[in-house]
Amino acid sequence: MVLYRLPESVRLEWARVGEEKESDLEGLLQFLFMEIQRRERSRTFQTQVRDREERKPRATAAALHSASDKRNDGPSCGVCCGKHRTERCFGLKDLEPVARKNKCLEKGLCFICFEKHLSKHCVNKTKCVVCGELHHRLLCTKDQGVLGSSRGTGVGNKEQNQPNLRENENVDPGSNTQVFSARVRKGNDVKQTVLQMVRVKVKGQKQEVQANVPFDRGSDRSYISSSLVKKIGPTPAGQEFVSVALFGDAKSNEPKLRKRHKIQVLCQDESY
């Protein structure tokens, strides 16, 4: 009568271990005691596993959406928090190299990649193209520029295609240099932008010619057109990898190996 009141799983287990002991009541009670202990241990283990699973963070659609938003935010400037890379920030490029370093220290930026960490922890080991030391080119105090100011002066016999997106500064009225300038205005009737420009004489190994110099303060290099290079034959000054992009672009072009040249530009006092 006792066996019929037990669950079927228990009866099957008793039939397996209690063979030829069907009439042994003491053996049945001992078996039931051991079975109860086994089931209690099993229930405790299942509770611990369930608690650990509940403590695990569960992935949600909101978390996926948040991660996607972070990837799509694009670059963020470490200096002004604008939507551009730090090395393209006018607030940084308009400073002298020493002041740029101080600004990076103030903002906690790496001297190599301008990210928020120390330079000694940076995985980027790209060295400066000017001095060969481990820092970004914008922080190099030995950079005196290939063709004059590192603030960006294009030299060529026709205007550069890159627009100047900053308001041009006033020119000293006592200067004899003629400078043409225009302010960018947003509207459907404006289709062209005129850069500040000056007419100068440029001298190379072959000859001396007149050339237009448009001023683009958004550039950190001075450029010379290939046609002018052929005309004047400037002195070679090595090569370097240069990546060119418009201000505010999400990413720049692939770096390409460019030639560097030394040229002579005639000053107002007729000296080179």
CSV table of C-alpha atoms in Angstrom, one decimal:
chain,number,residue,atom,x,y,z
A,1,MET,CA,0.0,0.0,0.0
A,2,VAL,CA,2.9,2.4,0.7
A,3,LEU,CA,4.4,2.0,-2.8
A,4,TYR,CA,1.2,2.9,-4.5
A,5,ARG,CA,1.2,6.3,-2.8
A,6,LEU,CA,4.7,7.2,-4.0
A,7,PRO,CA,5.4,9.1,-7.2
A,8,GLU,CA,6.0,7.0,-10.2
A,9,SER,CA,9.6,8.1,-10.6
A,10,VAL,CA,10.3,7.0,-6.9
A,11,ARG,CA,8.6,3.7,-7.5
A,12,LEU,CA,10.8,3.0,-10.6
A,13,GLU,CA,14.0,3.9,-8.6
A,14,TRP,CA,12.9,1.6,-5.8
A,15,ALA,CA,12.3,-1.2,-8.2
A,16,ARG,CA,15.8,-0.7,-9.6
A,17,VAL,CA,17.7,-0.6,-6.2
A,18,GLY,CA,15.3,-2.6,-4.0
A,19,GLU,CA,15.1,-5.8,-6.1
A,20,GLU,CA,14.1,-8.8,-3.9
A,21,LYS,CA,13.4,-6.3,-1.0
A,22,GLU,CA,9.8,-5.5,-1.8
A,23,SER,CA,8.7,-6.7,1.7
A,24,ASP,CA,11.6,-5.0,3.6
A,25,LEU,CA,9.9,-1.9,5.2
A,26,GLU,CA,13.1,-0.7,6.9
A,27,GLY,CA,15.0,-0.9,3.5
A,28,LEU,CA,12.2,1.1,1.9
A,29,LEU,CA,12.3,3.8,4.6
A,30,GLN,CA,16.1,4.1,4.3
A,31,PHE,CA,15.7,4.4,0.5
A,32,LEU,CA,13.1,7.2,0.9
A,33,PHE,CA,15.3,9.1,3.3
A,34,MET,CA,18.3,9.0,0.9
A,35,GLU,CA,16.0,10.0,-2.0
A,36,ILE,CA,14.8,13.1,-0.1
A,37,GLN,CA,18.3,14.2,0.6
A,38,ARG,CA,19.3,13.8,-3.0
A,39,ARG,CA,16.4,15.9,-4.2
A,40,GLU,CA,17.0,18.6,-1.7
A,41,ARG,CA,20.7,18.9,-2.8
A,42,SER,CA,19.5,19.0,-6.4
A,43,ARG,CA,17.0,21.7,-5.7
A,44,THR,CA,19.6,23.9,-3.9
A,45,PHE,CA,22.0,23.6,-6.9
A,46,GLN,CA,19.2,24.6,-9.3
A,47,THR,CA,18.4,27.7,-7.2
A,48,GLN,CA,22.1,28.9,-7.2
A,49,VAL,CA,22.3,28.5,-11.0
A,50,ARG,CA,19.0,30.4,-11.5
A,51,ASP,CA,20.3,33.3,-9.2
A,52,ARG,CA,23.5,33.6,-11.3
A,53,GLU,CA,21.6,33.7,-14.5
A,54,GLU,CA,19.2,36.4,-13.2
A,55,ARG,CA,22.2,38.6,-12.2
A,56,LYS,CA,23.7,38.5,-15.7
A,57,PRO,CA,22.9,41.7,-17.8
A,58,ARG,CA,20.5,41.0,-20.5
A,59,ALA,CA,21.0,42.4,-24.0
A,60,THR,CA,18.1,44.7,-25.0
A,61,ALA,CA,17.1,46.5,-28.2
A,62,ALA,CA,17.7,49.8,-26.3
A,63,ALA,CA,21.3,48.8,-25.6
A,64,LEU,CA,21.8,47.9,-29.3
A,65,HIS,CA,20.3,51.2,-30.4
A,66,SER,CA,22.5,53.1,-27.9
A,67,ALA,CA,25.7,51.3,-29.2
A,68,SER,CA,24.6,52.1,-32.8
A,69,ASP,CA,24.1,55.7,-32.0
A,70,LYS,CA,27.6,56.0,-30.5
A,71,ARG,CA,29.1,54.5,-33.6
A,72,ASN,CA,27.2,56.9,-35.8
A,73,ASP,CA,28.1,60.0,-33.9
A,74,GLY,CA,31.2,60.6,-36.0
A,75,PRO,CA,34.4,62.3,-34.9
A,76,SER,CA,34.4,64.7,-31.9
A,77,CYS,CA,37.0,67.4,-31.4
A,78,GLY,CA,38.9,67.1,-28.1
A,79,VAL,CA,39.4,70.9,-28.0
A,80,CYS,CA,36.1,72.4,-28.9
A,81,CYS,CA,33.8,69.3,-28.9
A,82,GLY,CA,32.8,70.1,-32.5
A,83,LYS,CA,31.9,67.4,-35.2
A,84,HIS,CA,35.4,67.2,-36.6
A,85,ARG,CA,38.7,65.6,-35.8
A,86,THR,CA,40.9,67.3,-33.3
A,87,GLU,CA,43.8,67.9,-35.7
A,88,ARG,CA,41.4,69.9,-38.0
A,89,CYS,CA,40.3,72.2,-35.3
A,90,PHE,CA,40.9,75.9,-36.0
A,91,GLY,CA,41.1,76.5,-32.2
A,92,LEU,CA,44.1,74.3,-32.1
A,93,LYS,CA,45.7,75.0,-35.5
A,94,ASP,CA,45.7,78.8,-34.9
A,95,LEU,CA,48.0,78.4,-31.9
A,96,GLU,CA,51.7,78.2,-31.9
A,97,PRO,CA,53.2,74.6,-31.3
A,98,VAL,CA,54.0,75.3,-27.6
A,99,ALA,CA,50.5,76.7,-27.0
A,100,ARG,CA,49.1,73.6,-28.8
A,101,LYS,CA,50.9,71.4,-26.4
A,102,ASN,CA,49.6,73.3,-23.4
A,103,LYS,CA,46.1,73.1,-24.8
A,104,CYS,CA,46.5,69.3,-25.1
A,105,LEU,CA,47.7,69.1,-21.5
A,106,GLU,CA,44.7,71.2,-20.4
A,107,LYS,CA,42.2,68.9,-22.2
A,108,GLY,CA,44.0,65.7,-21.3
A,109,LEU,CA,44.8,64.7,-24.9
A,110,CYS,CA,47.5,62.4,-26.2
A,111,PHE,CA,50.4,64.1,-27.9
A,112,ILE,CA,50.3,61.4,-30.7
A,113,CYS,CA,46.7,60.8,-31.6
A,114,PHE,CA,44.8,63.5,-29.7
A,115,GLU,CA,42.6,60.9,-27.9
A,116,LYS,CA,41.8,61.0,-24.1
A,117,HIS,CA,44.8,59.1,-22.7
A,118,LEU,CA,48.5,59.5,-21.9
A,119,SER,CA,51.0,59.3,-24.7
A,120,LYS,CA,52.9,56.5,-23.0
A,121,HIS,CA,49.7,54.4,-23.2
A,122,CYS,CA,49.0,55.2,-26.9
A,123,VAL,CA,49.0,52.2,-29.3
A,124,ASN,CA,49.7,54.6,-32.2
A,125,LYS,CA,53.5,54.8,-32.7
A,126,THR,CA,53.5,57.0,-35.7
A,127,LYS,CA,56.4,59.5,-35.5
A,128,CYS,CA,56.5,63.1,-36.6
A,129,VAL,CA,57.3,63.5,-40.3
A,130,VAL,CA,59.3,66.6,-39.5
A,131,CYS,CA,61.7,65.6,-36.6
A,132,GLY,CA,61.1,61.9,-36.3
A,133,GLU,CA,60.1,62.1,-32.6
A,134,LEU,CA,57.0,60.4,-31.1
A,135,HIS,CA,54.4,63.2,-31.3
A,136,HIS,CA,51.8,64.7,-33.8
A,137,ARG,CA,53.2,67.0,-36.4
A,138,LEU,CA,51.0,69.9,-35.2
A,139,LEU,CA,53.0,69.8,-31.9
A,140,CYS,CA,56.4,69.9,-33.5
A,141,THR,CA,58.4,72.9,-32.5
A,142,LYS,CA,61.0,72.2,-35.2
A,143,ASP,CA,58.5,72.7,-38.1
A,144,GLN,CA,59.3,76.0,-39.8
A,145,GLY,CA,57.3,75.1,-42.9
A,146,VAL,CA,58.5,74.0,-46.4
A,147,LEU,CA,57.1,76.9,-48.3
A,148,GLY,CA,56.8,79.5,-45.6
A,149,SER,CA,54.1,79.6,-42.9
A,150,SER,CA,52.7,76.3,-41.7
A,151,ARG,CA,49.3,78.0,-41.4
A,152,GLY,CA,48.6,77.3,-45.0
A,153,THR,CA,49.6,79.4,-48.0
A,154,GLY,CA,49.0,77.9,-51.5
A,155,VAL,CA,51.4,78.9,-54.2
A,156,GLY,CA,50.4,78.5,-57.9
A,157,ASN,CA,49.5,80.2,-61.1
A,158,LYS,CA,45.8,79.6,-60.5
A,159,GLU,CA,43.5,79.5,-57.5
A,160,GLN,CA,43.2,76.4,-55.3
A,161,ASN,CA,39.9,74.5,-55.4
A,162,GLN,CA,39.5,74.4,-51.7
A,163,PRO,CA,37.1,77.1,-50.3
A,164,ASN,CA,38.2,79.3,-47.4
A,165,LEU,CA,35.5,78.9,-44.7
A,166,ARG,CA,36.7,81.6,-42.4
A,167,GLU,CA,36.3,85.3,-42.3
A,168,ASN,CA,39.3,87.0,-43.7
A,169,GLU,CA,41.4,89.3,-41.6
A,170,ASN,CA,41.9,93.0,-42.3
A,171,VAL,CA,45.1,94.1,-44.2
A,172,ASP,CA,47.4,96.9,-43.1
A,173,PRO,CA,46.3,100.0,-45.2
A,174,GLY,CA,49.9,101.1,-45.3
A,175,SER,CA,51.0,98.0,-47.2
A,176,ASN,CA,51.5,98.1,-51.0
A,177,THR,CA,50.4,94.5,-51.3
A,178,GLN,CA,47.1,94.1,-53.1
A,179,VAL,CA,44.9,91.5,-51.4
A,180,PHE,CA,41.6,90.4,-52.8
A,181,SER,CA,39.1,88.9,-50.3
A,182,ALA,CA,35.5,87.9,-50.0
A,183,ARG,CA,33.3,86.7,-47.1
A,184,VAL,CA,31.4,83.4,-47.4
A,185,ARG,CA,27.7,84.0,-47.4
A,186,LYS,CA,25.1,81.2,-47.2
A,187,GLY,CA,22.4,81.5,-49.9
A,188,ASN,CA,21.3,80.2,-53.3
A,189,ASP,CA,22.7,83.2,-55.1
A,190,VAL,CA,26.3,82.5,-54.0
A,191,LYS,CA,28.1,79.9,-56.1
A,192,GLN,CA,31.7,80.8,-55.7
A,193,THR,CA,34.1,81.7,-52.9
A,194,VAL,CA,37.1,84.0,-53.4
A,195,LEU,CA,40.2,83.5,-51.2
A,196,GLN,CA,42.6,86.1,-50.0
A,197,MET,CA,45.2,86.3,-52.7
A,198,VAL,CA,48.4,88.2,-53.4
A,199,ARG,CA,50.5,88.4,-56.6
A,200,VAL,CA,54.2,87.6,-56.0
A,201,LYS,CA,57.4,86.7,-57.8
A,202,VAL,CA,58.6,83.2,-57.4
A,203,LYS,CA,62.1,82.1,-58.2
A,204,GLY,CA,63.5,78.6,-58.9
A,205,GLN,CA,66.5,77.1,-60.5
A,206,LYS,CA,65.2,77.6,-64.0
A,207,GLN,CA,63.6,81.1,-64.0
A,208,GLU,CA,61.6,83.7,-62.1
A,209,VAL,CA,57.9,84.0,-62.7
A,210,GLN,CA,54.8,85.8,-61.3
A,211,ALA,CA,52.3,83.6,-59.4
A,212,ASN,CA,49.1,83.9,-57.4
A,213,VAL,CA,49.3,83.0,-53.7
A,214,PRO,CA,45.8,82.3,-52.2
A,215,PHE,CA,45.7,82.2,-48.4
A,216,ASP,CA,43.8,79.3,-47.0
A,217,ARG,CA,44.0,79.3,-43.1
A,218,GLY,CA,42.1,76.0,-43.0
A,219,SER,CA,45.2,74.2,-44.3
A,220,ASP,CA,48.3,73.2,-42.3
A,221,ARG,CA,50.5,72.9,-45.4
A,222,SER,CA,51.7,75.3,-48.2
A,223,TYR,CA,51.1,73.8,-51.7
A,224,ILE,CA,52.6,74.6,-55.1
A,225,SER,CA,51.0,73.5,-58.4
A,226,SER,CA,52.7,71.0,-60.6
A,227,SER,CA,52.7,73.4,-63.5
A,228,LEU,CA,54.6,76.0,-61.5
A,229,VAL,CA,57.1,73.3,-60.5
A,230,LYS,CA,57.8,72.6,-64.1
A,231,LYS,CA,58.2,76.3,-64.9
A,232,ILE,CA,60.6,77.4,-62.2
A,233,GLY,CA,62.4,74.1,-61.3
A,234,PRO,CA,62.5,74.5,-57.5
A,235,THR,CA,65.1,72.8,-55.3
A,236,PRO,CA,64.0,69.3,-54.1
A,237,ALA,CA,63.5,69.0,-50.3
A,238,GLY,CA,62.6,65.4,-49.8
A,239,GLN,CA,59.2,63.6,-49.7
A,240,GLU,CA,56.5,62.9,-47.1
A,241,PHE,CA,53.1,61.2,-46.9
A,242,VAL,CA,50.2,63.7,-46.9
A,243,SER,CA,46.5,63.1,-46.4
A,244,VAL,CA,44.3,65.9,-47.8
A,245,ALA,CA,40.6,66.5,-46.8
A,246,LEU,CA,38.2,69.4,-46.5
A,247,PHE,CA,37.6,70.8,-43.0
A,248,GLY,CA,34.8,68.9,-41.3
A,249,ASP,CA,35.0,65.7,-43.3
A,250,ALA,CA,34.3,62.5,-41.4
A,251,LYS,CA,37.5,61.0,-42.8
A,252,SER,CA,40.4,62.1,-44.9
A,253,ASN,CA,41.8,60.6,-48.1
A,254,GLU,CA,44.4,57.9,-48.0
A,255,PRO,CA,47.9,59.3,-47.4
A,256,LYS,CA,49.9,59.7,-50.6
A,257,LEU,CA,53.7,60.3,-51.0
A,258,ARG,CA,54.2,64.0,-52.1
A,259,LYS,CA,57.4,65.8,-53.1
A,260,ARG,CA,58.6,68.8,-51.1
A,261,HIS,CA,60.3,71.8,-52.7
A,262,LYS,CA,62.2,74.9,-51.6
A,263,ILE,CA,61.3,78.1,-53.5
A,264,GLN,CA,62.2,81.8,-53.2
A,265,VAL,CA,59.4,84.3,-52.9
A,266,LEU,CA,60.2,88.0,-53.6
A,267,CYS,CA,59.4,90.3,-50.6
A,268,GLN,CA,58.2,93.9,-50.8
A,269,ASP,CA,61.8,95.1,-50.3
A,270,GLU,CA,62.8,93.2,-53.4
A,271,SER,CA,64.7,90.6,-51.3
A,272,TYR,CA,64.1,86.8,-51.4
